[in-house]
Amino acid sequence: MIISMRPHATREEVEHVTERIQEFGFKVHSIAGEERVVIGVVGVGGDVTACLESLEATPGVEKAVRISAPYKFVSKEFRKERTTIRVGRAEIGGDRFVTMAGPCSVESEKQIMETAEAVASAGAQILRGGAFKPRTSPYDFQGMEEEGLKLLAKARNATGLAVITEVMSDRDVDLVAEYADIMQIGARNMQNFALLKALGRCGRPVLLKRGLSSTIKELLMSAEYVVGGGNPQVMLCERGIRTFETATRNTCDISAIPVLNEMTHLPVIIDPSHATGKRSLVPAIAKAGVAVGADGMIVEVHPRPEKAVSDGAQSLTIEGFRDMMRQLKGYMALWQQERAAEFVVA
Ligand code: PEP
Ligand code: MN
């Protein structure tokens, strides 16, 4: 259930509604919206119909509705306006398409500094780089861990870029949160529920990647763990799913972006690198992402992709990234016009 309070409902009225909800045996999450307080109600066991009827008649309540979707806080029914997330000088979900770029893995100071400076000057707002790497083989490079996080922080200081990096375990959440501006949850961890619960309490924005074989509904349920757990700053990422097709590393489900835009208020990010696995295909899928209304992209860039310890084949060179950003200019201008029109209508 979602309870919308009247625009200027008093604190006492909100408290009274909260008590009534608890008397019915439900749990309350309260989110103070810009103009009005909206209360999310969760839990099982209570009588939903009786509770809704009672609340409709309670002072200060404008509307009480049953939300049929199993994901509530992330649903459009709960919040009509887009969620915007401010990180450094970027606003994700706002009126500018956001670019996150950098290597798959942090490998050395020289590599990350060189990449950070290059992507910043080509128009990225956020630096990506994995310090904890989820690898299919236990014999592959596993990441520089805390040393890698320190290098990311150094690159942030040098360039002003915000930093996104992956956290793989609930045990590492506090450590990664010390260095990262955005906590990346990899595709393989989309349903690591202990990790999702810890992220609900971490106070940092989260980028949640869609699992290799996960449905959109499952992605939203995972996001619900984080948002319902107390952290509303979540963005979702389409990074390709596993299908029978072998011409690309994964199959980019481009329709996931407009589908998510219909179902949720959370920002949506396209990852054209993992979605294709092939450098030559990255610009086309990035363009597609901008065209269908993603809020941003996360893309792999390496100064010497042939020497990369991970994902070299899908990493753009610095020149390739610059070129793609030039190609995207016109697409981004159209994107901005469309967003501006949306804000006027809303
Ligand atoms: C990555 O971003 O380098 C990564 C490991 O991505 P994914 O979790 O989507 O495979
Ligand atoms: Mn990668």
mmCIF file of C-alpha atoms and ligand atoms in Angstrom:
data_model
loop_
_atom_site.group_PDB
_atom_site.id
_atom_site.type_symbol
_atom_site.label_atom_id
_atom_site.label_comp_id
_atom_site.label_asym_id
_atom_site.label_seq_id
_atom_site.Cartn_x
_atom_site.Cartn_y
_atom_site.Cartn_z
ATOM 1 C CA MET A 1 0.000 0.000 0.000
ATOM 2 C CA ILE A 2 0.998 3.578 -0.586
ATOM 3 C CA ILE A 3 -0.494 6.430 1.403
ATOM 4 C CA SER A 4 -0.235 9.945 -0.067
ATOM 5 C CA MET A 5 -0.737 12.675 2.490
ATOM 6 C CA ARG A 6 -2.316 16.009 1.544
ATOM 7 C CA PRO A 7 0.206 18.681 0.461
ATOM 8 C CA HIS A 8 0.424 20.424 3.812
ATOM 9 C CA ALA A 9 -0.456 17.615 6.171
ATOM 10 C CA THR A 10 0.857 18.267 9.683
ATOM 11 C CA ARG A 11 3.480 16.187 11.427
ATOM 12 C CA GLU A 12 0.808 15.052 13.932
ATOM 13 C CA GLU A 13 -1.399 13.827 11.082
ATOM 14 C CA VAL A 14 1.506 11.864 9.597
ATOM 15 C CA GLU A 15 2.284 10.359 13.005
ATOM 16 C CA HIS A 16 -1.363 9.427 13.529
ATOM 17 C CA VAL A 17 -1.482 7.668 10.140
ATOM 18 C CA THR A 18 1.731 5.830 10.992
ATOM 19 C CA GLU A 19 0.209 4.587 14.241
ATOM 20 C CA ARG A 20 -2.979 3.428 12.487
ATOM 21 C CA ILE A 21 -0.907 1.463 9.958
ATOM 22 C CA GLN A 22 0.998 -0.232 12.762
ATOM 23 C CA GLU A 23 -2.244 -1.046 14.572
ATOM 24 C CA PHE A 24 -3.293 -2.939 11.459
ATOM 25 C CA GLY A 25 -0.119 -5.001 11.734
ATOM 26 C CA PHE A 26 1.857 -3.434 8.874
ATOM 27 C CA LYS A 27 5.311 -1.873 8.709
ATOM 28 C CA VAL A 28 5.864 1.750 7.701
ATOM 29 C CA HIS A 29 8.521 3.330 5.514
ATOM 30 C CA SER A 30 8.052 7.063 5.155
ATOM 31 C CA ILE A 31 9.487 9.109 2.321
ATOM 32 C CA ALA A 32 9.071 12.841 2.493
ATOM 33 C CA GLY A 33 8.483 13.961 -1.087
ATOM 34 C CA GLU A 34 9.058 17.502 -2.293
ATOM 35 C CA GLU A 35 5.457 18.664 -1.928
ATOM 36 C CA ARG A 36 3.913 15.936 0.138
ATOM 37 C CA VAL A 37 4.704 13.011 2.403
ATOM 38 C CA VAL A 38 4.172 9.628 0.825
ATOM 39 C CA ILE A 39 4.097 6.614 3.113
ATOM 40 C CA GLY A 40 4.971 3.172 1.879
ATOM 41 C CA VAL A 41 3.403 0.311 3.767
ATOM 42 C CA VAL A 42 4.750 -3.219 3.687
ATOM 43 C CA GLY A 43 4.204 -6.460 5.530
ATOM 44 C CA VAL A 44 1.909 -9.423 5.536
ATOM 45 C CA GLY A 45 -0.811 -10.544 7.853
ATOM 46 C CA GLY A 46 -2.941 -7.407 8.168
ATOM 47 C CA ASP A 47 -6.277 -6.774 6.487
ATOM 48 C CA VAL A 48 -5.335 -4.586 3.486
ATOM 49 C CA THR A 49 -8.873 -3.593 2.505
ATOM 50 C CA ALA A 50 -9.862 -2.586 6.039
ATOM 51 C CA CYS A 51 -6.623 -0.660 6.470
ATOM 52 C CA LEU A 52 -7.089 1.221 3.162
ATOM 53 C CA GLU A 53 -10.691 2.117 4.017
ATOM 54 C CA SER A 54 -9.766 3.305 7.459
ATOM 55 C CA LEU A 55 -6.858 5.423 6.194
ATOM 56 C CA GLU A 56 -8.938 7.018 3.432
ATOM 57 C CA ALA A 57 -11.089 8.452 6.210
ATOM 58 C CA THR A 58 -8.175 9.609 8.361
ATOM 59 C CA PRO A 59 -7.401 13.369 8.562
ATOM 60 C CA GLY A 60 -4.527 14.510 6.360
ATOM 61 C CA VAL A 61 -4.747 11.566 3.965
ATOM 62 C CA GLU A 62 -5.367 12.352 0.326
ATOM 63 C CA LYS A 63 -5.201 8.899 -1.179
ATOM 64 C CA ALA A 64 -4.524 5.342 -0.050
ATOM 65 C CA VAL A 65 -3.826 2.831 -2.796
ATOM 66 C CA ARG A 66 -3.000 -0.815 -3.018
ATOM 67 C CA ILE A 67 0.115 -1.415 -5.113
ATOM 68 C CA SER A 68 -0.290 -4.638 -6.954
ATOM 69 C CA ALA A 69 3.331 -4.949 -8.115
ATOM 70 C CA PRO A 70 5.535 -6.912 -5.729
ATOM 71 C CA TYR A 71 8.113 -4.104 -5.971
ATOM 72 C CA LYS A 72 6.648 -1.028 -4.305
ATOM 73 C CA PHE A 73 9.190 1.677 -3.511
ATOM 74 C CA VAL A 74 10.776 1.420 -6.938
ATOM 75 C CA SER A 75 7.460 1.419 -8.812
ATOM 76 C CA LYS A 76 6.049 4.280 -10.830
ATOM 77 C CA GLU A 77 2.865 3.972 -8.780
ATOM 78 C CA PHE A 78 4.838 4.986 -5.712
ATOM 79 C CA ARG A 79 6.641 7.905 -7.288
ATOM 80 C CA LYS A 80 5.776 9.540 -10.585
ATOM 81 C CA GLU A 81 8.743 11.914 -10.837
ATOM 82 C CA ARG A 82 12.121 10.573 -11.879
ATOM 83 C CA THR A 83 14.589 9.916 -9.101
ATOM 84 C CA THR A 84 17.676 12.059 -9.533
ATOM 85 C CA ILE A 85 21.005 11.177 -7.986
ATOM 86 C CA ARG A 86 23.715 13.778 -7.488
ATOM 87 C CA VAL A 87 27.314 12.562 -7.577
ATOM 88 C CA GLY A 88 30.158 15.048 -7.853
ATOM 89 C CA ARG A 89 29.274 17.401 -10.665
ATOM 90 C CA ALA A 90 26.844 14.982 -12.312
ATOM 91 C CA GLU A 91 23.140 14.526 -11.768
ATOM 92 C CA ILE A 92 21.918 11.123 -12.885
ATOM 93 C CA GLY A 93 18.278 11.098 -13.964
ATOM 94 C CA GLY A 94 18.340 14.852 -14.523
ATOM 95 C CA ASP A 95 18.502 17.006 -17.615
ATOM 96 C CA ARG A 96 21.860 15.768 -18.928
ATOM 97 C CA PHE A 97 22.922 12.349 -20.196
ATOM 98 C CA VAL A 98 25.690 11.099 -17.879
ATOM 99 C CA THR A 99 28.822 9.300 -19.071
ATOM 100 C CA MET A 100 30.838 6.959 -16.848
ATOM 101 C CA ALA A 101 34.035 5.721 -18.468
ATOM 102 C CA GLY A 102 37.273 3.967 -17.587
ATOM 103 C CA PRO A 103 38.996 0.620 -17.577
ATOM 104 C CA CYS A 104 37.411 -2.678 -16.641
ATOM 105 C CA SER A 105 40.092 -3.143 -13.945
ATOM 106 C CA VAL A 106 42.342 -0.693 -12.158
ATOM 107 C CA GLU A 107 45.800 -2.000 -13.080
ATOM 108 C CA SER A 108 48.360 0.660 -12.166
ATOM 109 C CA GLU A 109 48.670 4.321 -11.231
ATOM 110 C CA LYS A 110 49.839 5.239 -14.723
ATOM 111 C CA GLN A 111 46.925 3.409 -16.381
ATOM 112 C CA ILE A 112 44.174 4.899 -14.201
ATOM 113 C CA MET A 113 45.569 8.468 -14.181
ATOM 114 C CA GLU A 114 46.066 8.496 -17.929
ATOM 115 C CA THR A 115 42.571 7.136 -18.539
ATOM 116 C CA ALA A 116 40.924 9.463 -16.019
ATOM 117 C CA GLU A 117 42.473 12.565 -17.578
ATOM 118 C CA ALA A 118 41.574 11.463 -21.084
ATOM 119 C CA VAL A 119 37.944 10.557 -20.373
ATOM 120 C CA ALA A 120 37.428 13.749 -18.358
ATOM 121 C CA SER A 121 38.658 15.889 -21.233
ATOM 122 C CA ALA A 122 36.452 13.950 -23.674
ATOM 123 C CA GLY A 123 33.314 14.703 -21.641
ATOM 124 C CA ALA A 124 32.865 11.919 -19.051
ATOM 125 C CA GLN A 125 31.644 12.978 -15.612
ATOM 126 C CA ILE A 126 32.356 9.741 -13.758
ATOM 127 C CA LEU A 127 35.384 7.419 -13.729
ATOM 128 C CA ARG A 128 34.791 3.669 -13.679
ATOM 129 C CA GLY A 129 37.360 1.060 -12.667
ATOM 130 C CA GLY A 130 37.140 -2.267 -10.863
ATOM 131 C CA ALA A 131 39.315 -2.857 -7.804
ATOM 132 C CA PHE A 132 37.436 -6.026 -6.820
ATOM 133 C CA LYS A 133 36.864 -8.133 -9.931
ATOM 134 C CA PRO A 134 34.325 -10.948 -10.316
ATOM 135 C CA ARG A 135 36.077 -13.345 -12.707
ATOM 136 C CA THR A 136 34.715 -16.537 -14.223
ATOM 137 C CA SER A 137 38.074 -18.242 -13.638
ATOM 138 C CA PRO A 138 39.714 -18.250 -10.208
ATOM 139 C CA TYR A 139 43.084 -18.115 -12.014
ATOM 140 C CA ASP A 140 42.355 -14.757 -13.669
ATOM 141 C CA PHE A 141 43.335 -11.362 -12.213
ATOM 142 C CA GLN A 142 41.107 -10.693 -9.199
ATOM 143 C CA GLY A 143 41.719 -6.960 -8.782
ATOM 144 C CA MET A 144 44.057 -4.654 -6.836
ATOM 145 C CA GLU A 145 41.540 -4.370 -3.982
ATOM 146 C CA GLU A 146 42.231 -1.524 -1.511
ATOM 147 C CA GLU A 147 45.326 -0.390 -3.416
ATOM 148 C CA GLY A 148 43.088 -0.013 -6.479
ATOM 149 C CA LEU A 149 40.544 1.993 -4.471
ATOM 150 C CA LYS A 150 43.317 4.353 -3.378
ATOM 151 C CA LEU A 151 44.355 4.878 -6.990
ATOM 152 C CA LEU A 152 40.761 5.684 -7.925
ATOM 153 C CA ALA A 153 40.612 8.271 -5.134
ATOM 154 C CA LYS A 154 43.850 9.766 -6.430
ATOM 155 C CA ALA A 155 42.404 9.993 -9.945
ATOM 156 C CA ARG A 156 39.288 11.675 -8.526
ATOM 157 C CA ASN A 157 41.440 14.277 -6.783
ATOM 158 C CA ALA A 158 43.398 14.947 -9.936
ATOM 159 C CA THR A 159 40.449 15.253 -12.312
ATOM 160 C CA GLY A 160 37.320 16.092 -10.302
ATOM 161 C CA LEU A 161 35.596 13.009 -11.720
ATOM 162 C CA ALA A 162 33.362 11.048 -9.337
ATOM 163 C CA VAL A 163 34.251 7.367 -8.995
ATOM 164 C CA ILE A 164 32.202 4.217 -9.534
ATOM 165 C CA THR A 165 33.665 0.870 -8.518
ATOM 166 C CA GLU A 166 32.349 -2.607 -7.794
ATOM 167 C CA VAL A 167 31.693 -4.076 -4.365
ATOM 168 C CA MET A 168 31.445 -7.865 -4.387
ATOM 169 C CA SER A 169 30.721 -8.785 -0.799
ATOM 170 C CA ASP A 170 28.739 -7.400 2.114
ATOM 171 C CA ARG A 171 31.984 -7.612 4.109
ATOM 172 C CA ASP A 172 33.604 -5.016 1.814
ATOM 173 C CA VAL A 173 30.761 -2.474 1.782
ATOM 174 C CA ASP A 174 32.268 -0.152 4.415
ATOM 175 C CA LEU A 175 35.712 -0.267 2.820
ATOM 176 C CA VAL A 176 34.458 0.437 -0.716
ATOM 177 C CA ALA A 177 32.084 3.159 0.546
ATOM 178 C CA GLU A 178 35.102 5.004 1.991
ATOM 179 C CA TYR A 179 36.467 5.525 -1.532
ATOM 180 C CA ALA A 180 33.579 5.206 -3.997
ATOM 181 C CA ASP A 181 30.990 7.798 -4.994
ATOM 182 C CA ILE A 182 28.850 5.038 -6.543
ATOM 183 C CA MET A 183 28.819 1.398 -5.458
ATOM 184 C CA GLN A 184 28.573 -0.902 -8.491
ATOM 185 C CA ILE A 185 26.852 -4.254 -8.049
ATOM 186 C CA GLY A 186 27.947 -6.644 -10.748
ATOM 187 C CA ALA A 187 25.637 -8.811 -12.815
ATOM 188 C CA ARG A 188 26.728 -11.933 -10.934
ATOM 189 C CA ASN A 189 25.768 -10.358 -7.624
ATOM 190 C CA MET A 190 22.362 -8.965 -8.567
ATOM 191 C CA GLN A 191 20.713 -11.484 -6.268
ATOM 192 C CA ASN A 192 23.305 -11.474 -3.485
ATOM 193 C CA PHE A 193 20.697 -10.576 -0.911
ATOM 194 C CA ALA A 194 23.115 -10.109 2.001
ATOM 195 C CA LEU A 195 24.983 -7.570 -0.143
ATOM 196 C CA LEU A 196 21.752 -5.823 -1.212
ATOM 197 C CA LYS A 197 20.686 -5.505 2.435
ATOM 198 C CA ALA A 198 24.054 -4.010 3.383
ATOM 199 C CA LEU A 199 23.715 -1.485 0.533
ATOM 200 C CA GLY A 200 20.376 -0.370 1.935
ATOM 201 C CA ARG A 201 22.338 0.969 4.889
ATOM 202 C CA CYS A 202 25.486 2.244 3.145
ATOM 203 C CA GLY A 203 24.457 5.832 2.372
ATOM 204 C CA ARG A 204 26.084 5.819 -1.087
ATOM 205 C CA PRO A 205 24.382 5.710 -4.492
ATOM 206 C CA VAL A 206 24.208 2.234 -6.008
ATOM 207 C CA LEU A 207 24.373 1.067 -9.621
ATOM 208 C CA LEU A 208 22.688 -2.316 -9.839
ATOM 209 C CA LYS A 209 23.522 -4.372 -12.908
ATOM 210 C CA ARG A 210 21.010 -6.780 -14.372
ATOM 211 C CA GLY A 211 21.954 -10.424 -13.852
ATOM 212 C CA LEU A 212 23.006 -12.503 -16.857
ATOM 213 C CA SER A 213 19.786 -14.514 -16.770
ATOM 214 C CA SER A 214 17.537 -12.221 -14.784
ATOM 215 C CA THR A 215 14.187 -10.842 -15.791
ATOM 216 C CA ILE A 216 13.342 -7.172 -15.492
ATOM 217 C CA LYS A 217 10.998 -8.008 -12.645
ATOM 218 C CA GLU A 218 13.815 -9.752 -10.768
ATOM 219 C CA LEU A 219 16.035 -6.705 -11.313
ATOM 220 C CA LEU A 220 13.329 -4.507 -9.801
ATOM 221 C CA MET A 221 12.893 -6.867 -6.855
ATOM 222 C CA SER A 222 16.633 -6.626 -6.169
ATOM 223 C CA ALA A 223 16.443 -2.829 -6.350
ATOM 224 C CA GLU A 224 13.530 -3.024 -3.893
ATOM 225 C CA TYR A 225 15.864 -4.644 -1.338
ATOM 226 C CA VAL A 226 18.129 -1.593 -1.448
ATOM 227 C CA VAL A 227 15.458 1.122 -1.647
ATOM 228 C CA GLY A 228 13.131 -0.558 0.864
ATOM 229 C CA GLY A 229 16.194 -1.102 3.055
ATOM 230 C CA GLY A 230 16.612 2.659 3.364
ATOM 231 C CA ASN A 231 18.698 3.757 0.369
ATOM 232 C CA PRO A 232 16.635 5.498 -2.352
ATOM 233 C CA GLN A 233 19.699 6.336 -4.495
ATOM 234 C CA VAL A 234 19.641 3.381 -6.857
ATOM 235 C CA MET A 235 20.181 3.255 -10.614
ATOM 236 C CA LEU A 236 19.644 0.214 -12.806
ATOM 237 C CA CYS A 237 21.931 -1.030 -15.551
ATOM 238 C CA GLU A 238 21.199 -3.030 -18.700
ATOM 239 C CA ARG A 239 24.457 -4.806 -19.582
ATOM 240 C CA GLY A 240 23.201 -7.540 -21.898
ATOM 241 C CA ILE A 241 21.693 -10.903 -21.068
ATOM 242 C CA ARG A 242 22.555 -14.476 -21.982
ATOM 243 C CA THR A 243 20.742 -15.851 -25.021
ATOM 244 C CA PHE A 244 21.428 -18.471 -27.715
ATOM 245 C CA GLU A 245 23.214 -15.819 -29.811
ATOM 246 C CA THR A 246 27.001 -16.098 -29.953
ATOM 247 C CA ALA A 247 27.904 -13.250 -32.332
ATOM 248 C CA THR A 248 28.013 -10.914 -29.339
ATOM 249 C CA ARG A 249 29.251 -11.660 -25.793
ATOM 250 C CA ASN A 250 25.754 -10.949 -24.451
ATOM 251 C CA THR A 251 22.522 -9.864 -26.103
ATOM 252 C CA CYS A 252 21.730 -6.233 -25.417
ATOM 253 C CA ASP A 253 18.092 -6.058 -24.362
ATOM 254 C CA ILE A 254 17.624 -2.509 -25.620
ATOM 255 C CA SER A 255 13.896 -2.655 -24.907
ATOM 256 C CA ALA A 256 14.701 -3.092 -21.208
ATOM 257 C CA ILE A 257 15.364 0.660 -21.104
ATOM 258 C CA PRO A 258 11.907 1.892 -22.175
ATOM 259 C CA VAL A 259 10.320 -0.989 -20.246
ATOM 260 C CA LEU A 260 12.110 0.107 -17.070
ATOM 261 C CA ASN A 261 11.194 3.725 -17.753
ATOM 262 C CA GLU A 262 7.557 2.638 -17.718
ATOM 263 C CA MET A 263 7.856 0.543 -14.593
ATOM 264 C CA THR A 264 10.160 2.520 -12.329
ATOM 265 C CA HIS A 265 11.222 6.052 -11.412
ATOM 266 C CA LEU A 266 14.856 4.967 -10.950
ATOM 267 C CA PRO A 267 17.494 6.106 -13.476
ATOM 268 C CA VAL A 268 18.550 3.567 -16.112
ATOM 269 C CA ILE A 269 22.092 3.193 -17.428
ATOM 270 C CA ILE A 270 23.228 1.348 -20.556
ATOM 271 C CA ASP A 271 26.502 -0.616 -20.584
ATOM 272 C CA PRO A 272 27.360 -1.035 -24.278
ATOM 273 C CA SER A 273 30.707 -2.702 -23.447
ATOM 274 C CA HIS A 274 29.526 -5.835 -21.622
ATOM 275 C CA ALA A 275 26.383 -5.882 -23.758
ATOM 276 C CA THR A 276 28.427 -6.528 -26.900
ATOM 277 C CA GLY A 277 31.896 -7.719 -25.867
ATOM 278 C CA LYS A 278 33.303 -6.124 -29.006
ATOM 279 C CA ARG A 279 34.887 -2.682 -29.347
ATOM 280 C CA SER A 280 33.525 -2.032 -32.850
ATOM 281 C CA LEU A 281 29.923 -2.469 -31.659
ATOM 282 C CA VAL A 282 30.116 -0.200 -28.615
ATOM 283 C CA PRO A 283 29.314 3.175 -30.301
ATOM 284 C CA ALA A 284 26.204 1.804 -32.052
ATOM 285 C CA ILE A 285 24.756 0.423 -28.817
ATOM 286 C CA ALA A 286 25.679 3.603 -26.943
ATOM 287 C CA LYS A 287 23.724 5.592 -29.561
ATOM 288 C CA ALA A 288 20.797 3.220 -29.191
ATOM 289 C CA GLY A 289 20.875 3.734 -25.430
ATOM 290 C CA VAL A 290 20.743 7.513 -25.787
ATOM 291 C CA ALA A 291 17.980 7.247 -28.387
ATOM 292 C CA VAL A 292 15.689 5.049 -26.272
ATOM 293 C CA GLY A 293 16.005 7.248 -23.186
ATOM 294 C CA ALA A 294 18.700 5.818 -20.924
ATOM 295 C CA ASP A 295 19.853 8.326 -18.299
ATOM 296 C CA GLY A 296 23.508 7.546 -18.878
ATOM 297 C CA MET A 297 26.069 4.985 -19.968
ATOM 298 C CA ILE A 298 28.958 3.109 -18.409
ATOM 299 C CA VAL A 299 31.651 2.275 -20.913
ATOM 300 C CA GLU A 300 35.064 0.590 -20.809
ATOM 301 C CA VAL A 301 38.083 2.605 -22.005
ATOM 302 C CA HIS A 302 41.749 1.595 -21.810
ATOM 303 C CA PRO A 303 44.855 3.423 -23.040
ATOM 304 C CA ARG A 304 46.283 0.133 -24.371
ATOM 305 C CA PRO A 305 43.402 -2.362 -24.685
ATOM 306 C CA GLU A 306 45.693 -5.058 -26.132
ATOM 307 C CA LYS A 307 47.526 -5.087 -22.788
ATOM 308 C CA ALA A 308 44.408 -4.918 -20.546
ATOM 309 C CA VAL A 309 44.216 -7.586 -17.835
ATOM 310 C CA SER A 310 40.451 -7.876 -18.381
ATOM 311 C CA ASP A 311 37.927 -7.087 -21.104
ATOM 312 C CA GLY A 312 40.465 -5.662 -23.593
ATOM 313 C CA ALA A 313 38.410 -6.768 -26.601
ATOM 314 C CA GLN A 314 35.465 -4.610 -25.610
ATOM 315 C CA SER A 315 37.474 -1.639 -24.325
ATOM 316 C CA LEU A 316 37.622 1.486 -26.465
ATOM 317 C CA THR A 317 40.975 3.148 -26.958
ATOM 318 C CA ILE A 318 41.197 6.725 -25.765
ATOM 319 C CA GLU A 319 40.920 7.923 -29.363
ATOM 320 C CA GLY A 320 37.974 5.558 -29.902
ATOM 321 C CA PHE A 321 36.231 7.026 -26.860
ATOM 322 C CA ARG A 322 36.814 10.594 -28.058
ATOM 323 C CA ASP A 323 35.453 9.659 -31.435
ATOM 324 C CA MET A 324 32.362 8.028 -29.931
ATOM 325 C CA MET A 325 31.690 11.109 -27.787
ATOM 326 C CA ARG A 326 31.865 13.246 -30.931
ATOM 327 C CA GLN A 327 29.440 10.926 -32.708
ATOM 328 C CA LEU A 328 27.066 11.050 -29.738
ATOM 329 C CA LYS A 329 26.836 14.856 -29.616
ATOM 330 C CA GLY A 330 23.807 15.132 -31.904
ATOM 331 C CA TYR A 331 22.053 12.253 -30.129
ATOM 332 C CA MET A 332 22.653 13.877 -26.762
ATOM 333 C CA ALA A 333 21.295 17.210 -28.001
ATOM 334 C CA LEU A 334 18.048 15.502 -29.069
ATOM 335 C CA TRP A 335 17.967 13.646 -25.758
ATOM 336 C CA GLN A 336 18.248 16.965 -23.912
ATOM 337 C CA GLN A 337 15.439 18.518 -25.926
ATOM 338 C CA GLU A 338 13.188 15.588 -25.130
ATOM 339 C CA ARG A 339 14.014 15.747 -21.409
ATOM 340 C CA ALA A 340 13.440 19.505 -21.301
ATOM 341 C CA ALA A 341 10.008 19.046 -22.926
ATOM 342 C CA GLU A 342 9.173 16.374 -20.355
ATOM 343 C CA PHE A 343 10.052 18.683 -17.464
ATOM 344 C CA VAL A 344 7.822 21.426 -18.927
ATOM 345 C CA VAL A 345 4.856 19.024 -19.293
ATOM 346 C CA ALA A 346 5.371 17.678 -15.762
HETATM 347 C C1 PEP B 1 32.395 -4.783 -15.117
HETATM 348 O O1 PEP B 1 31.711 -3.731 -15.114
HETATM 349 O O2 PEP B 1 33.593 -4.807 -15.408
HETATM 350 C C2 PEP B 1 31.691 -6.059 -14.875
HETATM 351 C C3 PEP B 1 32.315 -7.086 -14.309
HETATM 352 O O3 PEP B 1 30.415 -6.033 -15.311
HETATM 353 P P1 PEP B 1 29.232 -7.130 -15.192
HETATM 354 O O4 PEP B 1 28.999 -7.318 -13.745
HETATM 355 O O5 PEP B 1 28.102 -6.472 -15.916
HETATM 356 O O6 PEP B 1 29.710 -8.376 -15.886
HETATM 357 MN MN MN B 2 34.521 -5.486 -17.526
#
